[in-house]
mmCIF file of C-alpha atoms and ligand atoms in Angstrom:
data_model
loop_
_atom_site.group_PDB
_atom_site.id
_atom_site.type_symbol
_atom_site.label_atom_id
_atom_site.label_comp_id
_atom_site.label_asym_id
_atom_site.label_seq_id
_atom_site.Cartn_x
_atom_site.Cartn_y
_atom_site.Cartn_z
ATOM 1 C CA MET Q 1 81.314 -10.638 2.451
ATOM 2 C CA THR Q 2 79.082 -13.648 2.176
ATOM 3 C CA THR Q 3 75.347 -13.535 1.656
ATOM 4 C CA LEU Q 4 73.282 -16.609 1.713
ATOM 5 C CA PHE Q 5 69.830 -17.382 0.344
ATOM 6 C CA ILE Q 6 67.446 -20.270 1.183
ATOM 7 C CA SER Q 7 63.945 -21.150 0.631
ATOM 8 C CA ASP Q 8 61.436 -23.996 0.555
ATOM 9 C CA LEU Q 9 62.637 -25.971 3.414
ATOM 10 C CA HIS Q 10 59.134 -26.985 4.550
ATOM 11 C CA LEU Q 11 60.349 -27.656 8.023
ATOM 12 C CA SER Q 12 58.145 -29.822 10.229
ATOM 13 C CA PRO Q 13 58.506 -32.247 13.139
ATOM 14 C CA LEU Q 14 57.702 -35.020 10.635
ATOM 15 C CA ARG Q 15 61.009 -34.448 8.739
ATOM 16 C CA PRO Q 16 63.801 -34.583 11.352
ATOM 17 C CA ASP Q 17 66.307 -35.234 8.459
ATOM 18 C CA ILE Q 18 65.463 -31.638 7.065
ATOM 19 C CA THR Q 19 65.531 -30.119 10.564
ATOM 20 C CA ASP Q 20 68.898 -31.590 11.266
ATOM 21 C CA CYS Q 21 70.386 -30.382 7.913
ATOM 22 C CA PHE Q 22 68.947 -26.872 8.608
ATOM 23 C CA LEU Q 23 70.335 -26.708 12.189
ATOM 24 C CA ASP Q 24 73.654 -27.734 10.983
ATOM 25 C CA PHE Q 25 73.550 -25.186 8.249
ATOM 26 C CA MET Q 26 72.765 -22.509 10.729
ATOM 27 C CA THR Q 27 75.743 -23.287 13.105
ATOM 28 C CA THR Q 28 78.362 -24.159 10.380
ATOM 29 C CA GLU Q 29 77.574 -22.064 7.363
ATOM 30 C CA ALA Q 30 75.161 -19.294 8.118
ATOM 31 C CA VAL Q 31 77.080 -18.256 11.283
ATOM 32 C CA HIS Q 32 80.073 -17.246 8.999
ATOM 33 C CA ALA Q 33 77.883 -15.179 6.640
ATOM 34 C CA GLU Q 34 77.114 -11.444 6.891
ATOM 35 C CA LYS Q 35 73.535 -11.855 5.740
ATOM 36 C CA LEU Q 36 71.046 -14.669 5.477
ATOM 37 C CA TYR Q 37 67.882 -14.336 3.308
ATOM 38 C CA VAL Q 38 65.069 -16.883 3.870
ATOM 39 C CA LEU Q 39 62.771 -16.454 0.848
ATOM 40 C CA GLY Q 40 59.587 -18.160 2.188
ATOM 41 C CA ASP Q 41 58.240 -21.621 2.890
ATOM 42 C CA LEU Q 42 60.685 -22.061 5.720
ATOM 43 C CA PHE Q 43 57.871 -24.103 7.361
ATOM 44 C CA GLU Q 44 55.619 -26.752 6.039
ATOM 45 C CA PHE Q 45 52.848 -24.539 7.413
ATOM 46 C CA TRP Q 46 53.037 -21.667 9.842
ATOM 47 C CA ILE Q 47 49.707 -21.356 11.718
ATOM 48 C CA GLY Q 48 50.472 -18.266 13.653
ATOM 49 C CA ASP Q 49 53.169 -16.482 15.811
ATOM 50 C CA ASP Q 50 51.398 -17.729 18.933
ATOM 51 C CA ASP Q 51 52.077 -21.346 18.214
ATOM 52 C CA ASN Q 52 54.845 -22.008 20.684
ATOM 53 C CA SER Q 53 55.269 -25.786 20.038
ATOM 54 C CA PRO Q 54 58.617 -27.267 21.040
ATOM 55 C CA PHE Q 55 59.449 -27.630 17.351
ATOM 56 C CA ASN Q 56 58.794 -23.956 16.723
ATOM 57 C CA ILE Q 57 60.809 -22.948 19.743
ATOM 58 C CA LEU Q 58 63.776 -24.993 18.364
ATOM 59 C CA ILE Q 59 63.685 -23.157 15.048
ATOM 60 C CA LYS Q 60 63.165 -19.796 16.682
ATOM 61 C CA ASP Q 61 66.125 -20.438 18.978
ATOM 62 C CA ALA Q 62 68.347 -21.243 15.961
ATOM 63 C CA PHE Q 63 67.440 -17.826 14.442
ATOM 64 C CA LYS Q 64 67.865 -16.013 17.705
ATOM 65 C CA ALA Q 65 71.302 -17.555 18.177
ATOM 66 C CA LEU Q 66 72.213 -16.483 14.639
ATOM 67 C CA THR Q 67 71.172 -12.855 14.888
ATOM 68 C CA GLN Q 68 72.693 -12.626 18.377
ATOM 69 C CA GLN Q 69 75.982 -13.530 16.714
ATOM 70 C CA GLY Q 70 75.603 -10.568 14.401
ATOM 71 C CA VAL Q 71 74.331 -12.197 11.322
ATOM 72 C CA GLU Q 72 71.564 -10.132 9.706
ATOM 73 C CA CYS Q 73 68.542 -12.375 8.879
ATOM 74 C CA TYR Q 74 65.727 -11.460 6.526
ATOM 75 C CA PHE Q 75 62.556 -13.234 5.831
ATOM 76 C CA THR Q 76 59.986 -13.089 3.004
ATOM 77 C CA GLN Q 77 56.657 -14.789 3.639
ATOM 78 C CA GLY Q 78 55.881 -17.818 1.328
ATOM 79 C CA ASN Q 79 52.575 -19.406 0.421
ATOM 80 C CA ARG Q 80 52.966 -21.716 3.464
ATOM 81 C CA ASP Q 81 54.151 -19.238 6.004
ATOM 82 C CA PHE Q 82 52.224 -16.104 5.065
ATOM 83 C CA LEU Q 83 50.960 -15.915 8.657
ATOM 84 C CA LEU Q 84 54.613 -15.513 10.072
ATOM 85 C CA ASN Q 85 54.719 -12.017 11.272
ATOM 86 C CA LYS Q 86 56.114 -9.305 13.468
ATOM 87 C CA ARG Q 87 56.043 -11.437 16.722
ATOM 88 C CA PHE Q 88 58.252 -14.153 15.340
ATOM 89 C CA CYS Q 89 60.531 -11.438 14.083
ATOM 90 C CA LYS Q 90 60.650 -9.689 17.491
ATOM 91 C CA GLU Q 91 61.460 -13.032 19.236
ATOM 92 C CA THR Q 92 64.221 -13.931 16.786
ATOM 93 C CA GLY Q 93 65.778 -10.711 15.536
ATOM 94 C CA VAL Q 94 64.781 -11.611 12.003
ATOM 95 C CA GLN Q 95 63.687 -8.732 9.802
ATOM 96 C CA LEU Q 96 60.523 -9.080 7.770
ATOM 97 C CA LEU Q 97 60.663 -8.038 4.166
ATOM 98 C CA ASP Q 98 57.834 -6.921 1.876
ATOM 99 C CA ASP Q 99 56.662 -9.609 -0.719
ATOM 100 C CA HIS Q 100 58.830 -8.001 -3.360
ATOM 101 C CA THR Q 101 61.906 -6.281 -1.952
ATOM 102 C CA VAL Q 102 64.881 -4.742 -3.802
ATOM 103 C CA ILE Q 103 68.163 -5.291 -1.901
ATOM 104 C CA ASN Q 104 71.645 -3.988 -2.659
ATOM 105 C CA ILE Q 105 74.393 -6.647 -3.158
ATOM 106 C CA ASP Q 106 77.792 -5.024 -3.667
ATOM 107 C CA GLY Q 107 76.199 -2.152 -5.565
ATOM 108 C CA GLU Q 108 73.734 -4.170 -7.616
ATOM 109 C CA SER Q 109 70.006 -3.867 -7.152
ATOM 110 C CA VAL Q 110 68.616 -7.325 -6.724
ATOM 111 C CA LEU Q 111 64.890 -8.184 -6.467
ATOM 112 C CA VAL Q 112 64.157 -10.986 -3.911
ATOM 113 C CA MET Q 113 60.700 -12.602 -3.446
ATOM 114 C CA HIS Q 114 59.180 -16.147 -2.690
ATOM 115 C CA GLY Q 115 58.045 -16.417 -6.282
ATOM 116 C CA ASP Q 116 54.464 -17.553 -6.033
ATOM 117 C CA THR Q 117 53.221 -14.140 -7.311
ATOM 118 C CA LEU Q 118 55.035 -14.784 -10.598
ATOM 119 C CA CYS Q 119 52.863 -17.857 -11.387
ATOM 120 C CA ILE Q 120 49.949 -15.890 -12.733
ATOM 121 C CA ASP Q 121 48.641 -18.665 -15.017
ATOM 122 C CA ASP Q 122 47.836 -20.540 -11.922
ATOM 123 C CA ILE Q 123 44.633 -18.672 -11.661
ATOM 124 C CA LYS Q 124 43.063 -20.748 -8.861
ATOM 125 C CA TYR Q 125 46.158 -20.409 -6.728
ATOM 126 C CA GLN Q 126 46.155 -16.636 -7.318
ATOM 127 C CA GLU Q 127 42.502 -16.331 -6.241
ATOM 128 C CA PHE Q 128 43.146 -18.388 -3.201
ATOM 129 C CA ARG Q 129 46.185 -16.202 -2.449
ATOM 130 C CA ALA Q 130 44.101 -12.973 -2.698
ATOM 131 C CA LYS Q 131 41.617 -14.435 -0.272
ATOM 132 C CA VAL Q 132 43.997 -15.504 2.484
ATOM 133 C CA HIS Q 133 45.998 -12.363 2.251
ATOM 134 C CA GLN Q 134 43.097 -10.146 3.247
ATOM 135 C CA PRO Q 135 44.175 -8.331 6.383
ATOM 136 C CA TRP Q 136 40.650 -8.615 7.928
ATOM 137 C CA LEU Q 137 40.525 -12.282 7.419
ATOM 138 C CA GLN Q 138 44.001 -12.794 8.921
ATOM 139 C CA TRP Q 139 43.003 -10.688 11.780
ATOM 140 C CA VAL Q 140 39.902 -12.835 12.478
ATOM 141 C CA PHE Q 141 41.849 -16.129 11.839
ATOM 142 C CA ASN Q 142 44.557 -15.124 14.296
ATOM 143 C CA ARG Q 143 41.961 -14.758 17.074
ATOM 144 C CA ILE Q 144 40.485 -18.168 16.610
ATOM 145 C CA PRO Q 145 41.782 -20.759 19.185
ATOM 146 C CA LEU Q 146 44.897 -22.547 17.990
ATOM 147 C CA PHE Q 147 43.407 -26.070 17.903
ATOM 148 C CA ILE Q 148 40.461 -24.947 15.812
ATOM 149 C CA ARG Q 149 42.884 -23.086 13.443
ATOM 150 C CA GLN Q 150 44.827 -26.408 13.103
ATOM 151 C CA ARG Q 151 41.577 -28.196 12.035
ATOM 152 C CA ILE Q 152 40.753 -25.472 9.547
ATOM 153 C CA VAL Q 153 44.119 -25.611 7.968
ATOM 154 C CA LYS Q 154 44.072 -29.476 7.728
ATOM 155 C CA ASN Q 155 40.599 -29.280 6.096
ATOM 156 C CA VAL Q 156 41.684 -26.683 3.583
ATOM 157 C CA GLN Q 157 45.021 -28.556 2.826
ATOM 158 C CA ASP Q 158 43.055 -31.861 2.192
ATOM 159 C CA LYS Q 159 40.814 -29.979 -0.191
ATOM 160 C CA ILE Q 160 43.613 -28.345 -2.036
ATOM 161 C CA LYS Q 161 45.841 -31.423 -2.310
ATOM 162 C CA ALA Q 162 43.303 -33.178 -4.569
ATOM 163 C CA LYS Q 163 43.062 -30.039 -6.784
ATOM 164 C CA LYS Q 164 46.811 -29.561 -7.088
ATOM 165 C CA GLN Q 165 47.280 -33.017 -8.689
ATOM 166 C CA HIS Q 166 45.287 -31.940 -11.753
ATOM 167 C CA LYS Q 167 47.586 -28.956 -12.450
ATOM 168 C CA THR Q 168 50.344 -29.212 -15.082
ATOM 169 C CA LEU Q 169 54.050 -28.283 -14.307
ATOM 170 C CA THR Q 170 53.759 -25.427 -16.836
ATOM 171 C CA ILE Q 171 50.802 -23.781 -14.884
ATOM 172 C CA MET Q 172 52.760 -24.106 -11.684
ATOM 173 C CA ASP Q 173 55.919 -22.394 -13.122
ATOM 174 C CA VAL Q 174 56.487 -18.707 -13.411
ATOM 175 C CA THR Q 175 55.035 -16.749 -16.375
ATOM 176 C CA GLN Q 176 57.984 -15.243 -18.283
ATOM 177 C CA SER Q 177 56.007 -12.038 -19.248
ATOM 178 C CA GLU Q 178 55.301 -11.503 -15.569
ATOM 179 C CA VAL Q 179 58.926 -11.984 -14.608
ATOM 180 C CA GLU Q 180 59.937 -9.279 -17.307
ATOM 181 C CA LYS Q 181 57.197 -6.892 -16.164
ATOM 182 C CA VAL Q 182 58.072 -7.097 -12.405
ATOM 183 C CA MET Q 183 61.857 -6.813 -13.141
ATOM 184 C CA SER Q 184 61.195 -3.715 -15.295
ATOM 185 C CA GLU Q 185 58.946 -2.069 -12.795
ATOM 186 C CA LYS Q 186 61.585 -2.518 -10.043
ATOM 187 C CA GLY Q 187 64.375 -1.554 -12.336
ATOM 188 C CA VAL Q 188 66.438 -4.633 -11.680
ATOM 189 C CA LYS Q 189 68.593 -6.909 -13.807
ATOM 190 C CA ARG Q 190 68.751 -9.804 -11.206
ATOM 191 C CA LEU Q 191 65.900 -11.563 -9.501
ATOM 192 C CA ILE Q 192 66.232 -14.275 -6.812
ATOM 193 C CA HIS Q 193 63.231 -16.473 -5.800
ATOM 194 C CA GLY Q 194 62.153 -19.863 -4.757
ATOM 195 C CA HIS Q 195 58.678 -21.622 -4.711
ATOM 196 C CA THR Q 196 58.956 -23.614 -8.068
ATOM 197 C CA HIS Q 197 61.433 -26.078 -6.621
ATOM 198 C CA ARG Q 198 63.306 -25.873 -9.905
ATOM 199 C CA PRO Q 199 66.843 -24.602 -8.883
ATOM 200 C CA ASP Q 200 68.506 -23.022 -11.862
ATOM 201 C CA VAL Q 201 70.031 -19.767 -13.278
ATOM 202 C CA HIS Q 202 68.109 -18.289 -16.256
ATOM 203 C CA SER Q 203 69.633 -15.663 -18.493
ATOM 204 C CA PHE Q 204 67.439 -13.757 -20.958
ATOM 205 C CA ILE Q 205 67.394 -10.548 -22.796
ATOM 206 C CA ASN Q 206 64.696 -7.849 -22.007
ATOM 207 C CA HIS Q 207 64.728 -4.418 -23.723
ATOM 208 C CA ASP Q 208 68.258 -5.170 -25.037
ATOM 209 C CA GLU Q 209 69.577 -5.822 -21.509
ATOM 210 C CA LYS Q 210 70.895 -9.061 -20.049
ATOM 211 C CA MET Q 211 68.624 -10.260 -17.193
ATOM 212 C CA ILE Q 212 69.339 -13.067 -14.760
ATOM 213 C CA ARG Q 213 66.794 -15.020 -12.723
ATOM 214 C CA ILE Q 214 68.191 -17.323 -10.047
ATOM 215 C CA VAL Q 215 65.775 -20.039 -8.701
ATOM 216 C CA LEU Q 216 66.560 -21.558 -5.234
ATOM 217 C CA GLY Q 217 65.872 -25.214 -4.604
ATOM 218 C CA ASP Q 218 63.785 -27.133 -2.063
ATOM 219 C CA TRP Q 219 65.040 -29.145 0.901
ATOM 220 C CA TYR Q 220 63.159 -32.338 0.252
ATOM 221 C CA LYS Q 221 66.077 -34.517 -0.424
ATOM 222 C CA GLN Q 222 69.084 -32.326 0.472
ATOM 223 C CA GLY Q 223 69.748 -28.797 1.624
ATOM 224 C CA SER Q 224 69.856 -26.195 -1.210
ATOM 225 C CA ILE Q 225 71.760 -22.884 -0.737
ATOM 226 C CA LEU Q 226 72.591 -19.943 -2.917
ATOM 227 C CA GLU Q 227 75.917 -18.341 -1.856
ATOM 228 C CA TYR Q 228 77.048 -14.903 -2.959
ATOM 229 C CA LYS Q 229 80.852 -14.472 -2.362
ATOM 230 C CA ASN Q 230 83.649 -12.680 -4.148
ATOM 231 C CA ASN Q 231 81.182 -11.280 -6.822
ATOM 232 C CA LYS Q 232 79.898 -14.707 -7.614
ATOM 233 C CA TYR Q 233 76.629 -16.543 -7.137
ATOM 234 C CA THR Q 234 76.856 -20.317 -6.475
ATOM 235 C CA LEU Q 235 73.963 -22.711 -5.922
ATOM 236 C CA HIS Q 236 75.027 -25.756 -3.935
ATOM 237 C CA ASN Q 237 73.553 -28.632 -2.198
ATOM 238 C CA LYS Q 238 74.049 -29.846 1.443
ATOM 239 C CA SER Q 239 73.570 -33.613 1.931
ATOM 240 C CA PHE Q 240 71.461 -34.997 4.699
ATOM 241 C CA LYS Q 241 73.641 -36.940 7.127
HETATM 242 O O1 LP5 T 301 53.294 -25.169 -1.754
HETATM 243 P P1 LP5 T 301 52.818 -26.069 -2.815
HETATM 244 O O2 LP5 T 301 53.807 -26.136 -3.957
HETATM 245 O O3 LP5 T 301 52.454 -27.361 -2.340
HETATM 246 O O4 LP5 T 301 51.418 -25.478 -3.396
HETATM 247 C C1 LP5 T 301 51.285 -24.106 -3.741
HETATM 248 C C2 LP5 T 301 49.888 -23.800 -3.745
HETATM 249 N N1 LP5 T 301 49.259 -24.237 -2.507
HETATM 250 C C3 LP5 T 301 49.080 -23.510 -1.472
HETATM 251 C C4 LP5 T 301 48.255 -24.079 -0.335
HETATM 252 C C5 LP5 T 301 48.895 -23.948 1.025
HETATM 253 O O5 LP5 T 301 50.072 -24.732 1.125
HETATM 254 C C6 LP5 T 301 47.971 -24.575 2.122
HETATM 255 C C7 LP5 T 301 47.198 -23.601 2.731
HETATM 256 C C8 LP5 T 301 46.297 -23.927 3.844
HETATM 257 C C9 LP5 T 301 45.736 -22.617 4.174
HETATM 258 C C10 LP5 T 301 44.654 -22.653 5.198
HETATM 259 C C11 LP5 T 301 44.205 -21.233 5.327
HETATM 260 C C12 LP5 T 301 43.425 -20.995 6.483
HETATM 261 C C13 LP5 T 301 42.734 -19.582 6.329
HETATM 262 C C14 LP5 T 301 43.776 -18.432 6.609
HETATM 263 C C15 LP5 T 301 43.002 -17.222 6.496
HETATM 264 C C16 LP5 T 301 43.881 -16.054 6.831
HETATM 265 O O6 LP5 T 301 49.632 -22.464 -1.280
HETATM 266 C C17 LP5 T 301 49.194 -24.318 -4.968
HETATM 267 C C18 LP5 T 301 49.913 -23.890 -6.198
HETATM 268 C C19 LP5 T 301 51.341 -24.366 -6.124
HETATM 269 O O7 LP5 T 301 51.952 -23.758 -4.924
HETATM 270 C C20 LP5 T 301 52.252 -23.983 -7.348
HETATM 271 O O8 LP5 T 301 52.240 -22.612 -7.393
HETATM 272 O O9 LP5 T 301 49.288 -24.463 -7.317
HETATM 273 O O10 LP5 T 301 47.936 -23.790 -4.944
HETATM 274 C C21 LP5 T 301 46.822 -24.546 -4.877
HETATM 275 O O11 LP5 T 301 46.857 -25.782 -4.861
HETATM 276 C C22 LP5 T 301 45.598 -23.790 -4.553
HETATM 277 C C23 LP5 T 301 44.337 -24.335 -5.261
HETATM 278 O O12 LP5 T 301 44.554 -24.300 -6.666
HETATM 279 C C24 LP5 T 301 43.203 -23.554 -4.887
HETATM 280 C C25 LP5 T 301 42.146 -24.229 -4.136
HETATM 281 C C26 LP5 T 301 41.168 -23.374 -3.528
HETATM 282 C C27 LP5 T 301 40.483 -23.987 -2.340
HETATM 283 C C28 LP5 T 301 39.655 -23.166 -1.544
HETATM 284 C C29 LP5 T 301 39.539 -23.519 -0.093
HETATM 285 C C30 LP5 T 301 38.861 -22.462 0.699
HETATM 286 C C31 LP5 T 301 39.851 -21.436 1.233
HETATM 287 C C32 LP5 T 301 39.220 -20.629 2.325
HETATM 288 C C33 LP5 T 301 40.200 -19.514 2.700
HETATM 289 C C34 LP5 T 301 39.564 -18.773 3.832
HETATM 290 MN MN1 MN T 302 56.056 -21.938 -2.171
#
């Protein structure tokens, strides 16, 4: 049994190198897996499930082909695709997971998430997140014409870009006490997430028990995949052609 995990691809029509690597991954690696977990930020930005641009159709078709071949696909929203929802899933066969979901891998409970909720020292981001996750605001936003939504997002992104440059790397990393708290609450000894773009395997002791936190990598310079096979987790890269 092979289970694959990816996140932080930031797919966009402006990065055909990432898109090619992703499409190749879907047809050569993912197709042989039993399950694929996409832990957020698949897209550079997802404006809404009604955006049927040729690029979005290309990506949706890749998921549809995969699920039709029997690979179970799961998706967790990231901070860039928090508006990806049920319609995308219905069109592709992908199953949407809650922000924090405990899955079972060969008998072990494993917590999977995007990872942004662990960065609690990034107070400005957490305030922003709380705002844009309000169901009523999303309801209203989804009903605004697409071209106006695109302008709003561009405006907010420009505003935010300047603010992000002043943040330290520590603020933008996970807060260890929050990791321990969430893992205890969920009763797991293993956590898999993305978001920080710092692929690594962290081991630590909490309440006398060994805990493991696996961080997925981004796809800016190469593909980054976590593979679970034969009771072993391996992080590997996939070069752009
Ligand atoms: O992904 P990455 O690493 O670049 O940065 C993230 C955080 N940034 C974001 C921002 C999104 O990518 C862009 C969102 C555009 C959204 C348009 C919304 C339209 C309304 C929708 C209503 C339903 O996620 C970044 C983190 C970083 O991760 C590391 O964790 O630091 O966070 C920020 O930079 C956010 C700023 O700190 C907060 C800025 C507040 C600006 C307020 C603008 C008004 C918002 C109005 C919302 C209605
Ligand atoms: Mn992210």
